[in-house]
């Protein structure tokens, strides 16, 4: 059985809880998930691995806590925002580059008509 130093965990909570509350408020805005419950769930997860967390640097702990909070939020029924920006279609990007090349140089981009050999966009 693993015993946890509750005094050390209390210090851990005092140090990290304010940032967790801010993150939880942002995640839970417009959601049915309660931010206070989310912070509690996240800290409960942290308690279960506290022996490993207390030996980590602050950046690693913050990263772990953010990941744990995101997983707890999803488990509690929250929807995480899509963190990937909507990337333009690759063909659209090539078309824009081709058009810009023609605009600047007055000739087709990367093709036989441009006097180049090889691949064509």
Tab-separated table of N, CA and C in Angstrom:
chain	number	residue	atom	x	y	z
A	1	UNK	N	0.837	-1.177	0.000
A	1	UNK	CA	0.000	0.000	0.000
A	1	UNK	C	0.886	1.246	0.000
A	2	UNK	N	0.558	2.176	-0.868
A	2	UNK	CA	1.328	3.408	-0.988
A	2	UNK	C	0.692	4.467	-0.095
A	3	UNK	N	1.523	5.106	0.701
A	3	UNK	CA	1.013	6.197	1.535
A	3	UNK	C	1.464	7.515	0.922
A	4	UNK	N	0.606	8.487	1.020
A	4	UNK	CA	0.889	9.798	0.443
A	4	UNK	C	1.116	10.789	1.566
A	5	UNK	N	2.113	11.600	1.407
A	5	UNK	CA	2.374	12.671	2.360
A	5	UNK	C	1.307	13.741	2.126
A	6	UNK	N	0.307	13.781	3.004
A	6	UNK	CA	-0.811	14.701	2.818
A	6	UNK	C	-0.400	16.167	2.930
A	7	UNK	N	0.597	16.441	3.753
A	7	UNK	CA	1.084	17.813	3.853
A	7	UNK	C	1.678	18.256	2.510
A	8	UNK	N	2.481	17.382	1.895
A	8	UNK	CA	3.085	17.704	0.598
A	8	UNK	C	2.007	17.838	-0.474
A	9	UNK	N	0.989	16.986	-0.416
A	9	UNK	CA	-0.090	17.086	-1.400
A	9	UNK	C	-0.889	18.381	-1.194
A	10	UNK	N	-1.071	18.774	0.057
A	10	UNK	CA	-1.751	20.047	0.336
A	10	UNK	C	-0.999	21.224	-0.272
A	11	UNK	N	0.315	21.211	-0.168
A	11	UNK	CA	1.139	22.262	-0.785
A	11	UNK	C	1.000	22.220	-2.306
A	12	UNK	N	0.973	21.019	-2.846
A	12	UNK	CA	0.799	20.821	-4.283
A	12	UNK	C	-0.525	21.444	-4.740
A	13	UNK	N	-1.586	21.170	-3.997
A	13	UNK	CA	-2.910	21.702	-4.324
A	13	UNK	C	-2.910	23.226	-4.242
A	14	UNK	N	-2.321	23.779	-3.179
A	14	UNK	CA	-2.267	25.243	-3.036
A	14	UNK	C	-1.513	25.895	-4.194
A	15	UNK	N	-0.507	25.211	-4.683
A	15	UNK	CA	0.305	25.759	-5.767
A	15	UNK	C	-0.433	25.688	-7.115
A	16	UNK	N	-1.105	24.589	-7.397
A	16	UNK	CA	-1.655	24.353	-8.733
A	16	UNK	C	-3.154	24.628	-8.879
A	17	UNK	N	-3.874	24.684	-7.774
A	17	UNK	CA	-5.331	24.843	-7.865
A	17	UNK	C	-5.780	26.128	-8.572
A	18	UNK	N	-5.161	27.292	-8.297
A	18	UNK	CA	-5.628	28.512	-8.991
A	18	UNK	C	-5.597	28.382	-10.515
A	19	UNK	N	-4.523	27.841	-11.057
A	19	UNK	CA	-4.430	27.670	-12.515
A	19	UNK	C	-5.451	26.642	-12.999
A	20	UNK	N	-5.668	25.594	-12.211
A	20	UNK	CA	-6.671	24.587	-12.577
A	20	UNK	C	-8.068	25.197	-12.600
A	21	UNK	N	-8.363	26.061	-11.656
A	21	UNK	CA	-9.682	26.699	-11.614
A	21	UNK	C	-9.908	27.593	-12.830
A	22	UNK	N	-8.878	28.308	-13.247
A	22	UNK	CA	-8.988	29.166	-14.429
A	22	UNK	C	-9.230	28.309	-15.670
A	23	UNK	N	-8.431	27.255	-15.814
A	23	UNK	CA	-8.580	26.364	-16.981
A	23	UNK	C	-9.944	25.701	-16.982
A	24	UNK	N	-10.397	25.246	-15.817
A	24	UNK	CA	-11.702	24.583	-15.716
A	24	UNK	C	-12.830	25.543	-16.078
A	25	UNK	N	-12.725	26.787	-15.632
A	25	UNK	CA	-13.763	27.776	-15.960
A	25	UNK	C	-13.849	27.984	-17.470
A	26	UNK	N	-12.702	28.026	-18.133
A	26	UNK	CA	-12.689	28.187	-19.586
A	26	UNK	C	-13.274	26.964	-20.279
A	27	UNK	N	-12.868	25.780	-19.827
A	27	UNK	CA	-13.378	24.547	-20.435
A	27	UNK	C	-14.882	24.389	-20.247
A	28	UNK	N	-15.353	24.740	-19.070
A	28	UNK	CA	-16.759	24.491	-18.718
A	28	UNK	C	-17.714	25.584	-19.164
A	29	UNK	N	-17.195	26.693	-19.660
A	29	UNK	CA	-18.069	27.782	-20.111
A	29	UNK	C	-18.986	27.259	-21.206
A	30	UNK	N	-20.283	27.388	-20.989
A	30	UNK	CA	-21.256	26.917	-21.963
A	30	UNK	C	-21.435	25.414	-21.967
A	31	UNK	N	-20.954	24.758	-20.944
A	31	UNK	CA	-21.036	23.303	-20.847
A	31	UNK	C	-21.868	22.924	-19.627
A	32	UNK	N	-22.347	21.705	-19.623
A	32	UNK	CA	-23.117	21.213	-18.476
A	32	UNK	C	-22.197	20.741	-17.349
A	33	UNK	N	-20.911	20.684	-17.632
A	33	UNK	CA	-19.943	20.211	-16.638
A	33	UNK	C	-19.650	21.328	-15.647
A	34	UNK	N	-19.664	20.997	-14.357
A	34	UNK	CA	-19.384	21.960	-13.297
A	34	UNK	C	-17.871	22.095	-13.128
A	35	UNK	N	-17.369	23.318	-13.164
A	35	UNK	CA	-15.926	23.546	-13.100
A	35	UNK	C	-15.333	23.092	-11.758
A	36	UNK	N	-16.078	23.268	-10.666
A	36	UNK	CA	-15.583	22.845	-9.355
A	36	UNK	C	-15.415	21.329	-9.304
A	37	UNK	N	-16.377	20.609	-9.866
A	37	UNK	CA	-16.273	19.151	-9.917
A	37	UNK	C	-15.111	18.719	-10.796
A	38	UNK	N	-14.900	19.448	-11.890
A	38	UNK	CA	-13.798	19.127	-12.790
A	38	UNK	C	-12.454	19.293	-12.092
A	39	UNK	N	-12.296	20.364	-11.341
A	39	UNK	CA	-11.049	20.568	-10.591
A	39	UNK	C	-10.874	19.449	-9.572
A	40	UNK	N	-11.946	19.087	-8.884
A	40	UNK	CA	-11.880	18.006	-7.902
A	40	UNK	C	-11.484	16.671	-8.524
A	41	UNK	N	-12.084	16.351	-9.668
A	41	UNK	CA	-11.733	15.108	-10.370
A	41	UNK	C	-10.262	15.107	-10.781
A	42	UNK	N	-9.808	16.247	-11.279
A	42	UNK	CA	-8.415	16.348	-11.727
A	42	UNK	C	-7.457	16.168	-10.554
A	43	UNK	N	-7.763	16.801	-9.427
A	43	UNK	CA	-6.902	16.663	-8.247
A	43	UNK	C	-6.953	15.246	-7.681
A	44	UNK	N	-8.100	14.592	-7.801
A	44	UNK	CA	-8.199	13.206	-7.362
A	44	UNK	C	-7.285	12.311	-8.198
A	45	UNK	N	-7.247	12.568	-9.497
A	45	UNK	CA	-6.327	11.827	-10.380
A	45	UNK	C	-4.878	12.133	-9.996
A	46	UNK	N	-4.603	13.395	-9.703
A	46	UNK	CA	-3.239	13.777	-9.318
A	46	UNK	C	-2.824	13.080	-8.028
A	47	UNK	N	-3.752	12.928	-7.110
A	47	UNK	CA	-3.448	12.253	-5.850
A	47	UNK	C	-3.041	10.810	-6.095
A	48	UNK	N	-3.690	10.168	-7.063
A	48	UNK	CA	-3.383	8.760	-7.329
A	48	UNK	C	-1.982	8.556	-7.909
A	49	UNK	N	-1.395	9.593	-8.490
A	49	UNK	CA	-0.035	9.480	-9.048
A	49	UNK	C	0.908	10.507	-8.417
A	50	UNK	N	0.552	10.984	-7.247
A	50	UNK	CA	1.308	12.067	-6.620
A	50	UNK	C	2.777	11.718	-6.392
A	51	UNK	N	3.060	10.479	-6.060
A	51	UNK	CA	4.455	10.088	-5.827
A	51	UNK	C	5.323	10.384	-7.049
A	52	UNK	N	4.776	10.172	-8.246
A	52	UNK	CA	5.526	10.473	-9.471
A	52	UNK	C	5.527	11.967	-9.775
A	53	UNK	N	4.400	12.628	-9.528
A	53	UNK	CA	4.300	14.051	-9.865
A	53	UNK	C	5.188	14.932	-9.012
A	54	UNK	N	5.347	14.597	-7.743
A	54	UNK	CA	6.107	15.492	-6.871
A	54	UNK	C	7.579	15.560	-7.228
A	55	UNK	N	8.071	14.614	-8.000
A	55	UNK	CA	9.475	14.635	-8.415
A	55	UNK	C	9.686	15.343	-9.754
A	56	UNK	N	8.600	15.823	-10.369
A	56	UNK	CA	8.674	16.457	-11.684
A	56	UNK	C	8.826	17.974	-11.550
A	57	UNK	N	9.337	18.583	-12.623
A	57	UNK	CA	9.425	20.050	-12.637
A	57	UNK	C	8.030	20.633	-12.884
A	58	UNK	N	7.876	21.914	-12.624
A	58	UNK	CA	6.572	22.579	-12.710
A	58	UNK	C	5.957	22.462	-14.099
A	59	UNK	N	6.753	22.615	-15.141
A	59	UNK	CA	6.219	22.541	-16.508
A	59	UNK	C	5.648	21.152	-16.792
A	60	UNK	N	6.335	20.116	-16.365
A	60	UNK	CA	5.854	18.747	-16.581
A	60	UNK	C	4.570	18.484	-15.799
A	61	UNK	N	4.519	18.985	-14.573
A	61	UNK	CA	3.317	18.810	-13.746
A	61	UNK	C	2.141	19.546	-14.374
A	62	UNK	N	2.380	20.767	-14.831
A	62	UNK	CA	1.317	21.549	-15.464
A	62	UNK	C	0.803	20.840	-16.707
A	63	UNK	N	1.711	20.304	-17.486
A	63	UNK	CA	1.317	19.571	-18.694
A	63	UNK	C	0.492	18.331	-18.324
A	64	UNK	N	0.921	17.615	-17.314
A	64	UNK	CA	0.176	16.428	-16.889
A	64	UNK	C	-1.215	16.830	-16.389
A	65	UNK	N	-1.284	17.872	-15.580
A	65	UNK	CA	-2.569	18.327	-15.051
A	65	UNK	C	-3.514	18.775	-16.166
A	66	UNK	N	-2.997	19.481	-17.165
A	66	UNK	CA	-3.831	19.912	-18.294
A	66	UNK	C	-4.398	18.707	-19.040
A	67	UNK	N	-3.556	17.710	-19.269
A	67	UNK	CA	-4.011	16.496	-19.941
A	67	UNK	C	-5.044	15.750	-19.115
A	68	UNK	N	-4.783	15.641	-17.819
A	68	UNK	CA	-5.727	14.957	-16.927
A	68	UNK	C	-7.056	15.694	-16.894
A	69	UNK	N	-6.999	17.024	-16.855
A	69	UNK	CA	-8.242	17.799	-16.824
A	69	UNK	C	-9.024	17.621	-18.119
A	70	UNK	N	-8.344	17.614	-19.235
A	70	UNK	CA	-9.024	17.413	-20.519
A	70	UNK	C	-9.696	16.046	-20.569
A	71	UNK	N	-9.000	15.023	-20.088
A	71	UNK	CA	-9.588	13.671	-20.072
A	71	UNK	C	-10.782	13.602	-19.121
A	72	UNK	N	-10.659	14.223	-17.965
A	72	UNK	CA	-11.781	14.246	-17.007
A	72	UNK	C	-12.968	14.993	-17.604
A	73	UNK	N	-12.698	16.101	-18.255
A	73	UNK	CA	-13.758	16.900	-18.869
A	73	UNK	C	-14.513	16.070	-19.908
A	74	UNK	N	-13.769	15.379	-20.751
A	74	UNK	CA	-14.397	14.544	-21.777
A	74	UNK	C	-15.192	13.406	-21.135
A	75	UNK	N	-14.649	12.800	-20.094
A	75	UNK	CA	-15.326	11.709	-19.398
A	75	UNK	C	-16.614	12.187	-18.728
A	76	UNK	N	-16.615	13.449	-18.312
A	76	UNK	CA	-17.791	14.020	-17.648
A	76	UNK	C	-18.831	14.511	-18.657
A	77	UNK	N	-18.562	14.321	-19.932
A	77	UNK	CA	-19.531	14.685	-20.963
A	77	UNK	C	-19.269	15.992	-21.664
A	78	UNK	N	-18.160	16.630	-21.366
A	78	UNK	CA	-17.834	17.895	-22.031
A	78	UNK	C	-17.240	17.652	-23.403
A	79	UNK	N	-17.381	18.616	-24.259
A	79	UNK	CA	-16.820	18.541	-25.608
A	79	UNK	C	-15.598	19.450	-25.676
A	80	UNK	N	-14.447	18.855	-25.966
A	80	UNK	CA	-13.233	19.652	-26.107
A	80	UNK	C	-13.269	20.386	-27.439
A	81	UNK	N	-12.849	21.644	-27.449
A	81	UNK	CA	-12.798	22.359	-28.728
A	81	UNK	C	-11.727	21.737	-29.611
A	82	UNK	N	-11.942	21.780	-30.909
A	82	UNK	CA	-10.963	21.244	-31.848
A	82	UNK	C	-9.739	22.143	-31.804
A	83	UNK	N	-8.627	21.594	-31.324
A	83	UNK	CA	-7.433	22.407	-31.146
A	83	UNK	C	-6.713	22.668	-32.465
A	84	UNK	N	-7.037	21.892	-33.486
A	84	UNK	CA	-6.402	22.119	-34.777
A	84	UNK	C	-7.138	23.227	-35.507
A	85	UNK	N	-6.388	24.166	-36.009
A	85	UNK	CA	-7.003	25.224	-36.806
A	85	UNK	C	-7.445	24.608	-38.128
A	86	UNK	N	-8.520	25.092	-38.648
A	86	UNK	CA	-9.000	24.569	-39.914
A	86	UNK	C	-7.976	24.917	-40.988
A	87	UNK	N	-7.288	23.911	-41.479
A	87	UNK	CA	-6.260	24.110	-42.483
A	87	UNK	C	-6.922	24.223	-43.845
A	88	UNK	N	-6.456	25.145	-44.661
A	88	UNK	CA	-7.036	25.238	-45.993
A	88	UNK	C	-6.703	23.978	-46.782
A	89	UNK	N	-7.545	23.667	-47.712
A	89	UNK	CA	-7.327	22.517	-48.573
A	89	UNK	C	-5.970	22.669	-49.255
A	90	UNK	N	-5.244	21.577	-49.418
A	90	UNK	CA	-3.919	21.623	-50.016
A	90	UNK	C	-3.971	22.148	-51.445
A	91	UNK	N	-4.977	21.724	-52.199
A	91	UNK	CA	-5.104	22.196	-53.573
A	91	UNK	C	-5.334	23.708	-53.609
A	92	UNK	N	-6.138	24.222	-52.659
A	92	UNK	CA	-6.362	25.667	-52.583
A	92	UNK	C	-5.047	26.399	-52.343
A	93	UNK	N	-4.211	25.838	-51.483
A	93	UNK	CA	-2.922	26.452	-51.184
A	93	UNK	C	-2.052	26.502	-52.432
A	94	UNK	N	-1.995	25.385	-53.172
A	94	UNK	CA	-1.208	25.362	-54.408
A	94	UNK	C	-1.747	26.368	-55.424
A	95	UNK	N	-3.063	26.446	-55.538
A	95	UNK	CA	-3.670	27.397	-56.478
A	95	UNK	C	-3.312	28.830	-56.105
A	96	UNK	N	-3.349	29.147	-54.808
A	96	UNK	CA	-2.988	30.484	-54.360
A	96	UNK	C	-1.517	30.785	-54.651
A	97	UNK	N	-0.657	29.809	-54.418
A	97	UNK	CA	0.772	30.007	-54.697
A	97	UNK	C	1.010	30.211	-56.189
A	98	UNK	N	0.350	29.394	-57.025
A	98	UNK	CA	0.478	29.532	-58.470
A	98	UNK	C	0.047	30.926	-58.920
A	99	UNK	N	-1.116	31.362	-58.406
A	99	UNK	CA	-1.632	32.678	-58.786
A	99	UNK	C	-0.681	33.786	-58.347
A	100	UNK	N	-0.144	33.674	-57.164
A	100	UNK	CA	0.787	34.690	-56.657
A	100	UNK	C	2.065	34.705	-57.489
A	101	UNK	N	2.554	33.523	-57.883
A	101	UNK	CA	3.751	33.432	-58.700
A	101	UNK	C	3.530	34.126	-60.042
A	102	UNK	N	2.358	33.853	-60.641
A	102	UNK	CA	2.033	34.490	-61.927
A	102	UNK	C	1.946	36.006	-61.769
A	103	UNK	N	1.366	36.428	-60.663
A	103	UNK	CA	1.216	37.854	-60.393
A	103	UNK	C	2.572	38.531	-60.279
A	104	UNK	N	3.496	37.893	-59.612
A	104	UNK	CA	4.814	38.484	-59.375
A	104	UNK	C	5.707	38.369	-60.606
A	105	UNK	N	5.717	37.192	-61.250
A	105	UNK	CA	6.668	36.959	-62.329
A	105	UNK	C	6.040	37.023	-63.722
A	106	UNK	N	4.707	37.094	-63.809
A	106	UNK	CA	4.040	37.216	-65.095
A	106	UNK	C	4.113	35.975	-65.954
A	107	UNK	N	4.354	34.831	-65.362
A	107	UNK	CA	4.398	33.580	-66.120
A	107	UNK	C	3.868	32.437	-65.267
A	108	UNK	N	3.530	31.318	-65.882
A	108	UNK	CA	3.025	30.182	-65.106
A	108	UNK	C	4.074	29.684	-64.116
A	109	UNK	N	3.615	29.143	-63.028
A	109	UNK	CA	4.523	28.655	-61.993
A	109	UNK	C	4.953	27.228	-62.264
A	110	UNK	N	6.214	26.959	-62.182
A	110	UNK	CA	6.799	25.630	-62.146
A	110	UNK	C	6.309	24.689	-63.244
A	111	UNK	N	6.274	25.120	-64.442
A	111	UNK	CA	5.824	24.226	-65.497
A	111	UNK	C	6.686	24.350	-66.725
A	112	UNK	N	6.382	23.518	-67.736
A	112	UNK	CA	7.157	23.536	-68.978
A	112	UNK	C	7.068	24.898	-69.660
A	113	UNK	N	5.891	25.543	-69.544
A	113	UNK	CA	5.779	26.859	-70.183
A	113	UNK	C	6.638	27.892	-69.480
A	114	UNK	N	7.016	27.622	-68.241
A	114	UNK	CA	7.857	28.567	-67.514
A	114	UNK	C	9.315	28.316	-67.803
A	115	UNK	N	9.596	27.312	-68.678
A	115	UNK	CA	10.977	27.035	-69.027
A	115	UNK	C	11.645	26.072	-68.074
A	116	UNK	N	10.905	25.535	-67.132
A	116	UNK	CA	11.492	24.610	-66.152
A	116	UNK	C	11.124	23.195	-66.551
A	117	UNK	N	11.928	22.285	-66.141
A	117	UNK	CA	11.606	20.872	-66.332
A	117	UNK	C	11.328	20.268	-64.977
A	118	UNK	N	10.668	19.156	-64.970
A	118	UNK	CA	10.414	18.504	-63.690
A	118	UNK	C	8.953	18.580	-63.309
A	119	UNK	N	8.723	18.605	-62.039
A	119	UNK	CA	7.349	18.513	-61.532
A	119	UNK	C	6.588	19.799	-61.737
A	120	UNK	N	5.302	19.645	-61.710
A	120	UNK	CA	4.396	20.767	-61.914
A	120	UNK	C	3.404	20.801	-60.790
A	121	UNK	N	3.101	21.963	-60.260
A	121	UNK	CA	2.131	22.092	-59.169
A	121	UNK	C	0.736	21.937	-59.684
